[in-house]
Coordinates of C-alpha atoms and ligand atoms in Angstrom, one line a residue:
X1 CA -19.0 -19.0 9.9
X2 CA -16.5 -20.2 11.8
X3 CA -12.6 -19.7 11.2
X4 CA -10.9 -22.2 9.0
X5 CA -7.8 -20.0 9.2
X6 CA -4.0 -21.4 9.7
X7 CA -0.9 -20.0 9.3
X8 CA 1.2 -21.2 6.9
X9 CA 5.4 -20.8 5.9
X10 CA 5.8 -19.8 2.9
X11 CA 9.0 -21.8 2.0
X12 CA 8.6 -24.7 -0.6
X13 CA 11.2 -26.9 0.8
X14 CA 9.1 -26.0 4.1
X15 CA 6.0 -25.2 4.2
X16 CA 5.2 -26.0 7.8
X17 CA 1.6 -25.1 9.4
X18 CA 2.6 -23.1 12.3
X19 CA 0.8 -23.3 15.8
X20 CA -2.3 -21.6 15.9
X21 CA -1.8 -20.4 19.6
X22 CA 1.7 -18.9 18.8
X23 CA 0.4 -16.6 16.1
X24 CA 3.9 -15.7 15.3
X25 CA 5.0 -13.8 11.9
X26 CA 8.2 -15.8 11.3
X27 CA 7.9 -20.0 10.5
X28 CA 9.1 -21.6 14.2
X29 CA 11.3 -24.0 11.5
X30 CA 12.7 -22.2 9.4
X31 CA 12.1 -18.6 10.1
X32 CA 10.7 -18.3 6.9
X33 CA 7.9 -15.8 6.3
X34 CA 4.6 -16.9 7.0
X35 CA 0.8 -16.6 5.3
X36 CA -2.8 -16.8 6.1
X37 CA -4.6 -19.5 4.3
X38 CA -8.2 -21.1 4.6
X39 CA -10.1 -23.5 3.9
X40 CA -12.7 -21.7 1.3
X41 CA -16.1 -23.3 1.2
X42 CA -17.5 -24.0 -2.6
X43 CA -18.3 -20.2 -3.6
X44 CA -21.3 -19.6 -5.7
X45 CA -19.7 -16.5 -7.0
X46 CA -22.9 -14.9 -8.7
X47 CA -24.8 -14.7 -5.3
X48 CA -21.1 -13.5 -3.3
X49 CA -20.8 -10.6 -6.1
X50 CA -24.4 -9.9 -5.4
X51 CA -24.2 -9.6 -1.6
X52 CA -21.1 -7.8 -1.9
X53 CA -22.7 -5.1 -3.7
X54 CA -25.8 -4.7 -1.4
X55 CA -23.7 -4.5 1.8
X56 CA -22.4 -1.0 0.2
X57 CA -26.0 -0.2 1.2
X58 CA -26.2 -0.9 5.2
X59 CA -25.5 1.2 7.8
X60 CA -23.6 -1.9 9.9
X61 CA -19.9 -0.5 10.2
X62 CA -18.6 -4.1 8.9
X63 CA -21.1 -3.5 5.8
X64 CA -19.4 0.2 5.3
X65 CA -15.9 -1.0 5.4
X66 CA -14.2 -1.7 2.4
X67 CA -12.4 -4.4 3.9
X68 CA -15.1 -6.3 5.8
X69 CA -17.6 -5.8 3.3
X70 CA -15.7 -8.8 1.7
X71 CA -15.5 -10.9 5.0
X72 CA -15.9 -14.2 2.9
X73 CA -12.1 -13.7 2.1
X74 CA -10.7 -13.4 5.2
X75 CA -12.9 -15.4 7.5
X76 CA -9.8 -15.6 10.4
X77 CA -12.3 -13.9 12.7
X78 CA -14.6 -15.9 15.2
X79 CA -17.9 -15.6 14.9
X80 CA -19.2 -12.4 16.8
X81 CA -15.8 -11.2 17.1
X82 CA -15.2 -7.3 17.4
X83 CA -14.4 -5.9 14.4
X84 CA -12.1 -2.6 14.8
X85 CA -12.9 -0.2 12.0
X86 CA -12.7 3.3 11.1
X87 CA -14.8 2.7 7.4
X88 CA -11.8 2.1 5.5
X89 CA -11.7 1.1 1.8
X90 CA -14.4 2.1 -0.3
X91 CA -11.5 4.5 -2.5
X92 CA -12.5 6.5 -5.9
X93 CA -11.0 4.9 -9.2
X94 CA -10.6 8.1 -11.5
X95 CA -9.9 8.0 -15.2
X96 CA -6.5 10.4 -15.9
X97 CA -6.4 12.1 -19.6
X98 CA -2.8 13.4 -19.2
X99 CA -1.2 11.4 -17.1
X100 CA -2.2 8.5 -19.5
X101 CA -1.1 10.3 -22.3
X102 CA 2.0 11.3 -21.3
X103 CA 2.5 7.6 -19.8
X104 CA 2.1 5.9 -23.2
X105 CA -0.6 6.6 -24.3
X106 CA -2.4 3.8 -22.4
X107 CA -6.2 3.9 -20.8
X108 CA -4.8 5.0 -17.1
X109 CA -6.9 4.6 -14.1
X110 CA -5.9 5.4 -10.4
X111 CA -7.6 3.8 -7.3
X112 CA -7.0 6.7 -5.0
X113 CA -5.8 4.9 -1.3
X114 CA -4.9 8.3 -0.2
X115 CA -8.8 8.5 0.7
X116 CA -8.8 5.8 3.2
X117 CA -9.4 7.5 7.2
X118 CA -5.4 7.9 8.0
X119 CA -4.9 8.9 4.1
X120 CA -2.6 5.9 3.1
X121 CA -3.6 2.3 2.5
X122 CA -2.2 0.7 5.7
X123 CA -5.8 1.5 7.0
X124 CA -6.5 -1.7 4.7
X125 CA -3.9 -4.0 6.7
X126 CA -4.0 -2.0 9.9
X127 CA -8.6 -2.8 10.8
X128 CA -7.6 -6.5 10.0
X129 CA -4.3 -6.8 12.0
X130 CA -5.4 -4.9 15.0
X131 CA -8.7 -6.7 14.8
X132 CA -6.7 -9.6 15.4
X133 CA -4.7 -8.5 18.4
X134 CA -7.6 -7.0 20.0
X135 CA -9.5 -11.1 19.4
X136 CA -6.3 -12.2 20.8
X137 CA -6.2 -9.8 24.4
X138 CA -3.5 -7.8 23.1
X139 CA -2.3 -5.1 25.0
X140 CA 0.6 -3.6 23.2
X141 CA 1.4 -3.3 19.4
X142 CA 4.4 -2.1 17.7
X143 CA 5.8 -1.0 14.4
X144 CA 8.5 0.5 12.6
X145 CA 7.9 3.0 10.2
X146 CA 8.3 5.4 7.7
X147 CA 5.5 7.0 8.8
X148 CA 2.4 5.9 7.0
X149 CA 2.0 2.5 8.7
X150 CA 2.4 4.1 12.0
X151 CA -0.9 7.0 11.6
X152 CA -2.6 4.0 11.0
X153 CA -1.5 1.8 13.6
X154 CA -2.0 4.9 16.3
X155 CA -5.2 5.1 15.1
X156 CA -6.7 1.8 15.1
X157 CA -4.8 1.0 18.2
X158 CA -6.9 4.4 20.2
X159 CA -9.9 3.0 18.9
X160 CA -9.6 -0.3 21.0
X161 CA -7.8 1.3 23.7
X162 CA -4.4 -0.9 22.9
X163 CA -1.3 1.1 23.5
X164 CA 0.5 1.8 20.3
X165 CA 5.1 1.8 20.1
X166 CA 6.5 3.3 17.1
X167 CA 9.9 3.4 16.2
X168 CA 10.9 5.6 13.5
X169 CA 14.1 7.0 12.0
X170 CA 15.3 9.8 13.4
X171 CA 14.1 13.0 11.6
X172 CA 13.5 10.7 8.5
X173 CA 9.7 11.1 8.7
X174 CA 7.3 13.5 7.5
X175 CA 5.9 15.7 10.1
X176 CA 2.8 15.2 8.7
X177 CA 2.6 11.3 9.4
X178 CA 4.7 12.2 12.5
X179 CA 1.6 14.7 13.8
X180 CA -0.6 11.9 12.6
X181 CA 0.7 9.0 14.9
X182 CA 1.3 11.6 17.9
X183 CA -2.3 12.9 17.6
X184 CA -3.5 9.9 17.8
X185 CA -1.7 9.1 21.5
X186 CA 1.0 6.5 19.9
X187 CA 4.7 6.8 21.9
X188 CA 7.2 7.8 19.4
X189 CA 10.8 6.4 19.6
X190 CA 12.5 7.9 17.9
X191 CA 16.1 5.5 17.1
X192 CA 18.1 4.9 14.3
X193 CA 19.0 6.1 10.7
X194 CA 17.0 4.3 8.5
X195 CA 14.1 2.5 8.8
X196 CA 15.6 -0.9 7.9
X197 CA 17.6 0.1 11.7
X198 CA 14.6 0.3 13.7
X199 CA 12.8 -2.3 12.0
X200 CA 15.6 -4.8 13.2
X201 CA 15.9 -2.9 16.4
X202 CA 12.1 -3.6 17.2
X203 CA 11.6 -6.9 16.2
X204 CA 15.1 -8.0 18.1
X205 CA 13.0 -6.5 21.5
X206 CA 9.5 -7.3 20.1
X207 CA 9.5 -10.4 22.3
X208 CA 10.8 -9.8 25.4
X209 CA 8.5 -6.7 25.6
X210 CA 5.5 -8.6 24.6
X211 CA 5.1 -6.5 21.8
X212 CA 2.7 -7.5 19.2
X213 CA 4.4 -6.3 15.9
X214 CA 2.1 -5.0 13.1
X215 CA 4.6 -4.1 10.5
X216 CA 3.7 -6.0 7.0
X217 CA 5.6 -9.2 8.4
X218 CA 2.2 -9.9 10.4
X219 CA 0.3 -11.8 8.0
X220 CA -3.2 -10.6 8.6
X221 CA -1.7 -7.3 7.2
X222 CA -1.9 -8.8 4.0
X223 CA -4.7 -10.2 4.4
X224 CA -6.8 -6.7 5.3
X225 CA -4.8 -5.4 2.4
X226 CA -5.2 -8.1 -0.3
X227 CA -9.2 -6.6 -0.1
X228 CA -8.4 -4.1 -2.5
X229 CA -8.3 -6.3 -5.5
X230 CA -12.2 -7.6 -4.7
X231 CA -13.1 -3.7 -4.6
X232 CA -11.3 -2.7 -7.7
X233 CA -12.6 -5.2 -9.9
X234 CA -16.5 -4.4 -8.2
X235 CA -16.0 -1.0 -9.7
X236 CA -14.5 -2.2 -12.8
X237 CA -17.8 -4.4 -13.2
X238 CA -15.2 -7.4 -12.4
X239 CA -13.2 -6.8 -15.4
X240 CA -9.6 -7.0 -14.6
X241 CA -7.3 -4.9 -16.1
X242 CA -3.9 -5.6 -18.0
X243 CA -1.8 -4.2 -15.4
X244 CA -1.8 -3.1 -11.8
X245 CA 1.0 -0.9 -10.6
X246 CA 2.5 -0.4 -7.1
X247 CA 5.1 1.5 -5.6
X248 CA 7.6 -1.1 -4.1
X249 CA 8.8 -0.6 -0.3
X250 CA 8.6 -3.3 1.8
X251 CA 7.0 -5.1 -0.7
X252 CA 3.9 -6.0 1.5
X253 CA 1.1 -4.2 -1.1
X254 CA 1.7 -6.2 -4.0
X255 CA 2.2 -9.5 -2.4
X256 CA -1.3 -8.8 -0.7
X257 CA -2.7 -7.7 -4.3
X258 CA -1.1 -10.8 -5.5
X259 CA -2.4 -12.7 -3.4
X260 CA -6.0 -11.3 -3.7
X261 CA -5.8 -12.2 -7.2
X262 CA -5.3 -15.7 -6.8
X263 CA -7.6 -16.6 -4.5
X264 CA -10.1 -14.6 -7.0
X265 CA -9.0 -16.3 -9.4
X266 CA -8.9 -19.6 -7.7
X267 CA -12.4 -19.0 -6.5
X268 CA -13.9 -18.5 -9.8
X269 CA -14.8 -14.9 -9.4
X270 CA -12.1 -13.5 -12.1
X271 CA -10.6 -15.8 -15.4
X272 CA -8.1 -14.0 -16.0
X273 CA -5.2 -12.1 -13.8
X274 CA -3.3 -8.8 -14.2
X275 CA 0.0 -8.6 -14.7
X276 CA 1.6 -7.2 -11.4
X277 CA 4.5 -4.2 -11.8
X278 CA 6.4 -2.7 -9.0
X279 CA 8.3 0.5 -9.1
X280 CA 11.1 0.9 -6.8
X281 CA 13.5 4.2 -6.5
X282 CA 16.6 4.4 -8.1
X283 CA 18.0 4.9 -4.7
X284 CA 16.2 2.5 -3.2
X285 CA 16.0 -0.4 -5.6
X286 CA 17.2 -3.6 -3.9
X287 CA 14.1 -5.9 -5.3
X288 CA 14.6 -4.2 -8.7
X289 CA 18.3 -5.3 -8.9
X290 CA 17.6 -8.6 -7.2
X291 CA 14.6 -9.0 -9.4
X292 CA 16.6 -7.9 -13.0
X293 CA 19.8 -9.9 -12.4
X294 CA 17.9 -13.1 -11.6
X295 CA 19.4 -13.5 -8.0
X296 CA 18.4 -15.9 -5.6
X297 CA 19.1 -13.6 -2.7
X298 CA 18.5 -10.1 -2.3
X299 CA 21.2 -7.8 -1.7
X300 CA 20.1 -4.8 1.4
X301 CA 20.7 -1.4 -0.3
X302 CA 22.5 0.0 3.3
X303 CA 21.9 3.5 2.4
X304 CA 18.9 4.1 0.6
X305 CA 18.6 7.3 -0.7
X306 CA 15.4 8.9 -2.4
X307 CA 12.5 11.5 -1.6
X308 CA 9.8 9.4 -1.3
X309 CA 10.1 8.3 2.0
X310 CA 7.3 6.3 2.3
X311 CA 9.7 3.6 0.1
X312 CA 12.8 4.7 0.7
X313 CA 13.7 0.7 2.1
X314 CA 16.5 -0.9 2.1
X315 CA 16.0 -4.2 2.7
X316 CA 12.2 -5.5 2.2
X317 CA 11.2 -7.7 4.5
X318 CA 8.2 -9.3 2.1
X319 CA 10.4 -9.6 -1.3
X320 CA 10.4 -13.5 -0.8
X321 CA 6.4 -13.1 -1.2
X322 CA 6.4 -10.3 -3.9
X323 CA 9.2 -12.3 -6.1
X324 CA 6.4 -15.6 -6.2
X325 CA 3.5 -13.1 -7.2
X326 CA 5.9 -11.5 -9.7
X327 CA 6.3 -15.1 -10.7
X328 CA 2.9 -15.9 -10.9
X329 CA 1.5 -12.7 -12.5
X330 CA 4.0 -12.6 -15.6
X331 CA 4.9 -9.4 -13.6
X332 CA 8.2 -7.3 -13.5
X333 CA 9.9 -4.5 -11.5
X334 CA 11.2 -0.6 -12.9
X335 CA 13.1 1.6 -11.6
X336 CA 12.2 5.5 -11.7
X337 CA 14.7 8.1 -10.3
X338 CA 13.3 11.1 -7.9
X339 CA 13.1 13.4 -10.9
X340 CA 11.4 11.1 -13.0
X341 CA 8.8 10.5 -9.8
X342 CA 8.2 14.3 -9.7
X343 CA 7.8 14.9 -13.1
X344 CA 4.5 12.4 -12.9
X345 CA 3.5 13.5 -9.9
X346 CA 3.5 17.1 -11.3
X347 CA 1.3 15.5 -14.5
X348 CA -0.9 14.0 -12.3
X349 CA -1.8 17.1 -11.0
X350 CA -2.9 18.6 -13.7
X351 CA -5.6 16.2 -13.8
X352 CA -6.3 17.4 -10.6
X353 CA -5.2 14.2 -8.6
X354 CA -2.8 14.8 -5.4
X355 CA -0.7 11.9 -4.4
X356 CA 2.5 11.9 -2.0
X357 CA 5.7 11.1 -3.7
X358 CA 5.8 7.5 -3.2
X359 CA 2.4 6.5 -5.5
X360 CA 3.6 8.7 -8.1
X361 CA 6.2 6.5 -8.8
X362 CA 3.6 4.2 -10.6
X363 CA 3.1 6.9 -13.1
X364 CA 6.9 7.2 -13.3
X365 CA 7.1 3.0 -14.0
X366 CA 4.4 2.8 -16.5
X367 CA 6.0 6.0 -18.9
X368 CA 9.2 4.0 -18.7
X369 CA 7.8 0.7 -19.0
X370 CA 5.5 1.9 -22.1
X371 CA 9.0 3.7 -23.6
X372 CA 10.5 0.1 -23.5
X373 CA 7.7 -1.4 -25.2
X374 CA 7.1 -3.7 -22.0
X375 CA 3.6 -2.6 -21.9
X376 CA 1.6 -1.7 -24.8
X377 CA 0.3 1.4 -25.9
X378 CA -3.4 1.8 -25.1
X379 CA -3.1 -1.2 -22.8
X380 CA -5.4 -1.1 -19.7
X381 CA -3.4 0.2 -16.2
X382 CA -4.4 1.0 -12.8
X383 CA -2.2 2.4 -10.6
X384 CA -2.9 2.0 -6.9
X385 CA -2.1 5.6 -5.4
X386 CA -0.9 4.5 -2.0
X387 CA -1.1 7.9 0.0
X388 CA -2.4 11.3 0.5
X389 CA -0.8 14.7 -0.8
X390 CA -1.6 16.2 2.3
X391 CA 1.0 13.6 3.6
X392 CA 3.9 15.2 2.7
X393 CA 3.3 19.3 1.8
X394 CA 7.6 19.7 2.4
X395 CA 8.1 18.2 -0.9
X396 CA 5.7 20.0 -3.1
X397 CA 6.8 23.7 -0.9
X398 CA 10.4 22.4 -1.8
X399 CA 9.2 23.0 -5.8
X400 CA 8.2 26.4 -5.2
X401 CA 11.0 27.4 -3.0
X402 CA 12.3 31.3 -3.4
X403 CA 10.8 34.1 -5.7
X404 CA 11.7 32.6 -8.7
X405 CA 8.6 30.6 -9.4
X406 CA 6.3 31.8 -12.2
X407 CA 3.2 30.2 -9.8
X408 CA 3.9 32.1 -6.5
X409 CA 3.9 36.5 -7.1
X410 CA 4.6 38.6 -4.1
X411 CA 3.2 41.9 -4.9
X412 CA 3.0 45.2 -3.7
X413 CA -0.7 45.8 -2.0
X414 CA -1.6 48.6 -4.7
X415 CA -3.8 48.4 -7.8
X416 CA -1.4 49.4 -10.4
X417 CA 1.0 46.8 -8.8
X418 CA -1.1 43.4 -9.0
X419 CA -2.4 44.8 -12.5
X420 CA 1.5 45.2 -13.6
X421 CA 1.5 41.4 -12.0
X422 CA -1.3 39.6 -13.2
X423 CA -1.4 41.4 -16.8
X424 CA 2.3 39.2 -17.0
X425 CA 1.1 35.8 -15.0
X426 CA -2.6 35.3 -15.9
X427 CA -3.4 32.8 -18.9
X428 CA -5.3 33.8 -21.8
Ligands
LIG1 C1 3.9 1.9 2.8 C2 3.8 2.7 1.6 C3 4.4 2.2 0.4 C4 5.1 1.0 0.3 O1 4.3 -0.2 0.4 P1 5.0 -1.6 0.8 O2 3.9 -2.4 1.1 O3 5.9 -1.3 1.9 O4 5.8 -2.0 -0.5 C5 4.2 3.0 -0.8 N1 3.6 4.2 -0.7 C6 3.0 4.7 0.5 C7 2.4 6.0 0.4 C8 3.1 3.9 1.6 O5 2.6 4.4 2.7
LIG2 ZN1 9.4 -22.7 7.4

């Protein structure tokens, strides 16, 4: 097939179909932001579905990846083009019991991107956008991060031999993610405060270094990531849900989700849409308060504050693009504070599913959202569990810090002394 892809501002009073060879992430007019679109052929849906579903069965690596598996919607490749892949996608959906009890009740399900290769769901964004700078010669990429985007970027990057520039916060990173991306052969700089800082920093020099920036402002992100809607409703036997629920940083997941939806639902292959929900931290809320007082502009939280790095944001870059699918999808935005966050990450675990701070913030959102009657009880939610709990072990050692804990004994290498221990620990 051969490309029909052109990028396109996203601005209504704008709108303007950007150069093809400039492949640029801001609109040349108006600086706007800018998206993928195509020029979809007439799908018959039945026979896509069905191909779809038999590719899960081929050894090809563009069959076993969860994103290229569902190549038809995102044909910006050329034909024969190298695809870089590390078999990403193909996540669990697991039913909770008391997570979605203690939520609302409500029928909770989680689609666990924590399993993807780098254990966040950049990997989704990251195969499509560095497939695109390898098509396009490439040599350097770039990103700024708060951690998770850059593992993946290192990665994919060292699997094309494309050197890979990341600019973090200074000591505002997990050292997992940070062992990740340095592992991988990336060269960390690390500048700035916040990630907001860098962010600005790197895409200010971005040019004059001829550095290819793969942050979520480079639409083919979106367009690796948006492949998680065609997956979840496969398993879900292409029954959407009522809701899906993502943690809000940058805002580039649920404007990819969002947009995955409509072209789904444009194309025939779903009737209906789920409503869309984003959960920001108290302390890092800009969208939430931009999104709740009706403004037309969002207002940059300059300190954001909360323990979930991987959103802790101050000014989101995509909120233009989440706001219209927020729109669209009858959507809305919560707030959950750190306490609240690690109070459903704690529940989650006792179903036995591990997340990093950030995605339990969806659990957070729905209990609160469900407590305000927004949803409904026994509705039907999925919450997309963006990262891996081996992603951030600090937080969960922070929980069981000193002697104090109930969970963690230190006892005396004797008999009579881990009898005298358990007999007072061990459940009936
Ligand atoms: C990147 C990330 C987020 C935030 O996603 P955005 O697209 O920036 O809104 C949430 N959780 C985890 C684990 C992440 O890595
Ligand atoms: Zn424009």
């Amino acid at each position: 097939m051969m490309s029909t892809a052109y990028l396109q501002c996203i601005e209504e009073r704008c709108g303007r179909i950007q150069d093809p060879k400039q492949d640029a992430f801001q609109c040349s007019s108006c600086g706007g932001l800018l998206e993928v679109k195509y020029h979809f052929p007439a799908f018959d849906s039945e026979a896509l579905r069905k191909e779809w579903h038999q590719r899960r069965l081929s050894g090809e690596p563009e069959d076993r990846s969860g994103v290229w598996r569902f190549r038809e919607l995102i044909p910006f490749t050329e034909p024969r083009a190298r695809i870089v892949s590390l078999s990403e996608g193909s996540t669990p959906l697991v039913g909770t019991r008391r997570a979605g009890w203690w939520t609302g009740p409500v029928h909770l399900t989680v689609k666990h991107q924590g399993s993807n290769p780098t254990g966040s769901f950049k990997d989704l964004g990251m195969t499509a956008c560095i497939t695109r700078a390898a098509c396009r010669g490439v040599r350097r990429v770039a990103c700024a991060s708060t951690g998770n985007t850059s593992a993946s970027m290192a990665a994919y990057a060292a699997r094309v031999g494309i050197q890979a520039l990341l600019f973090v916060p200074r000591g505002q990173i997990s050292a997992a993610k940070l062992a990740q991306a340095l592992d991988f052969g990336a060269l960390v700089v690390e500048v700035g405060d916040t990630f907001d800082q860098a962010f600005r920093l790197l895409r200010d020099l971005a040019p004059e270094m001829g550095l290819y920036l793969v942050n979520s402002v480079n639409p083919f992100r979106i367009e690796g990531q948006k492949t998680i809607v065609a997956e979840l409703l496969e398993q879900r036997a292409w029954r959407p849900p009522d809701y899906i629920v993502v943690p809000g940083g940058n805002l580039g997941n649920v404007s990819a989700i969002g947009k995955g939806l409509r072209e789904l639902l444009d194309l025939g292959f779903i009737q209906k849409a789920p409503r869309l929900v984003v959960v920001q931290a108290a302390g890092a809320n800009p969208f939430y308060r931009a999104v709740s007082s009706s403004a037309c502009e969002l207002i940059p939280e300059t300190k954001p504050v909360t323990q979930a790095t991987a959103i802790r944001i101050g000014n989101p870059a995509n909120w233009k693009k989440a706001r219209r699918v927020l729109e669209w999808s009858k959507g809305f935005v919560e707030s959950v504070t750190d306490e609240e966050i690690f109070e459903a990450k704690r529940v989650l675990a006792e179903d036995g599913v591990g997340c990093e701070p950030a995605s339990a913030a969806t659990v957070a959102g729905i209990r609160k959202l469900c407590r305000a009657g927004k949803i409904e009880r026994h509705a039907d939610v999925v919450a997309v569990l963006t990262g891996n709990q081996l992603k951030d072990t600090d937080a969960i050692m922070r929980r069981f810090q000193g002697m104090e804990s109930e969970r963690r004994l230190r006892v005396e290498p004797n008999l009579d002394a881990l009898r005298h221990a358990l007999r007072a620990a061990v459940r009936d």
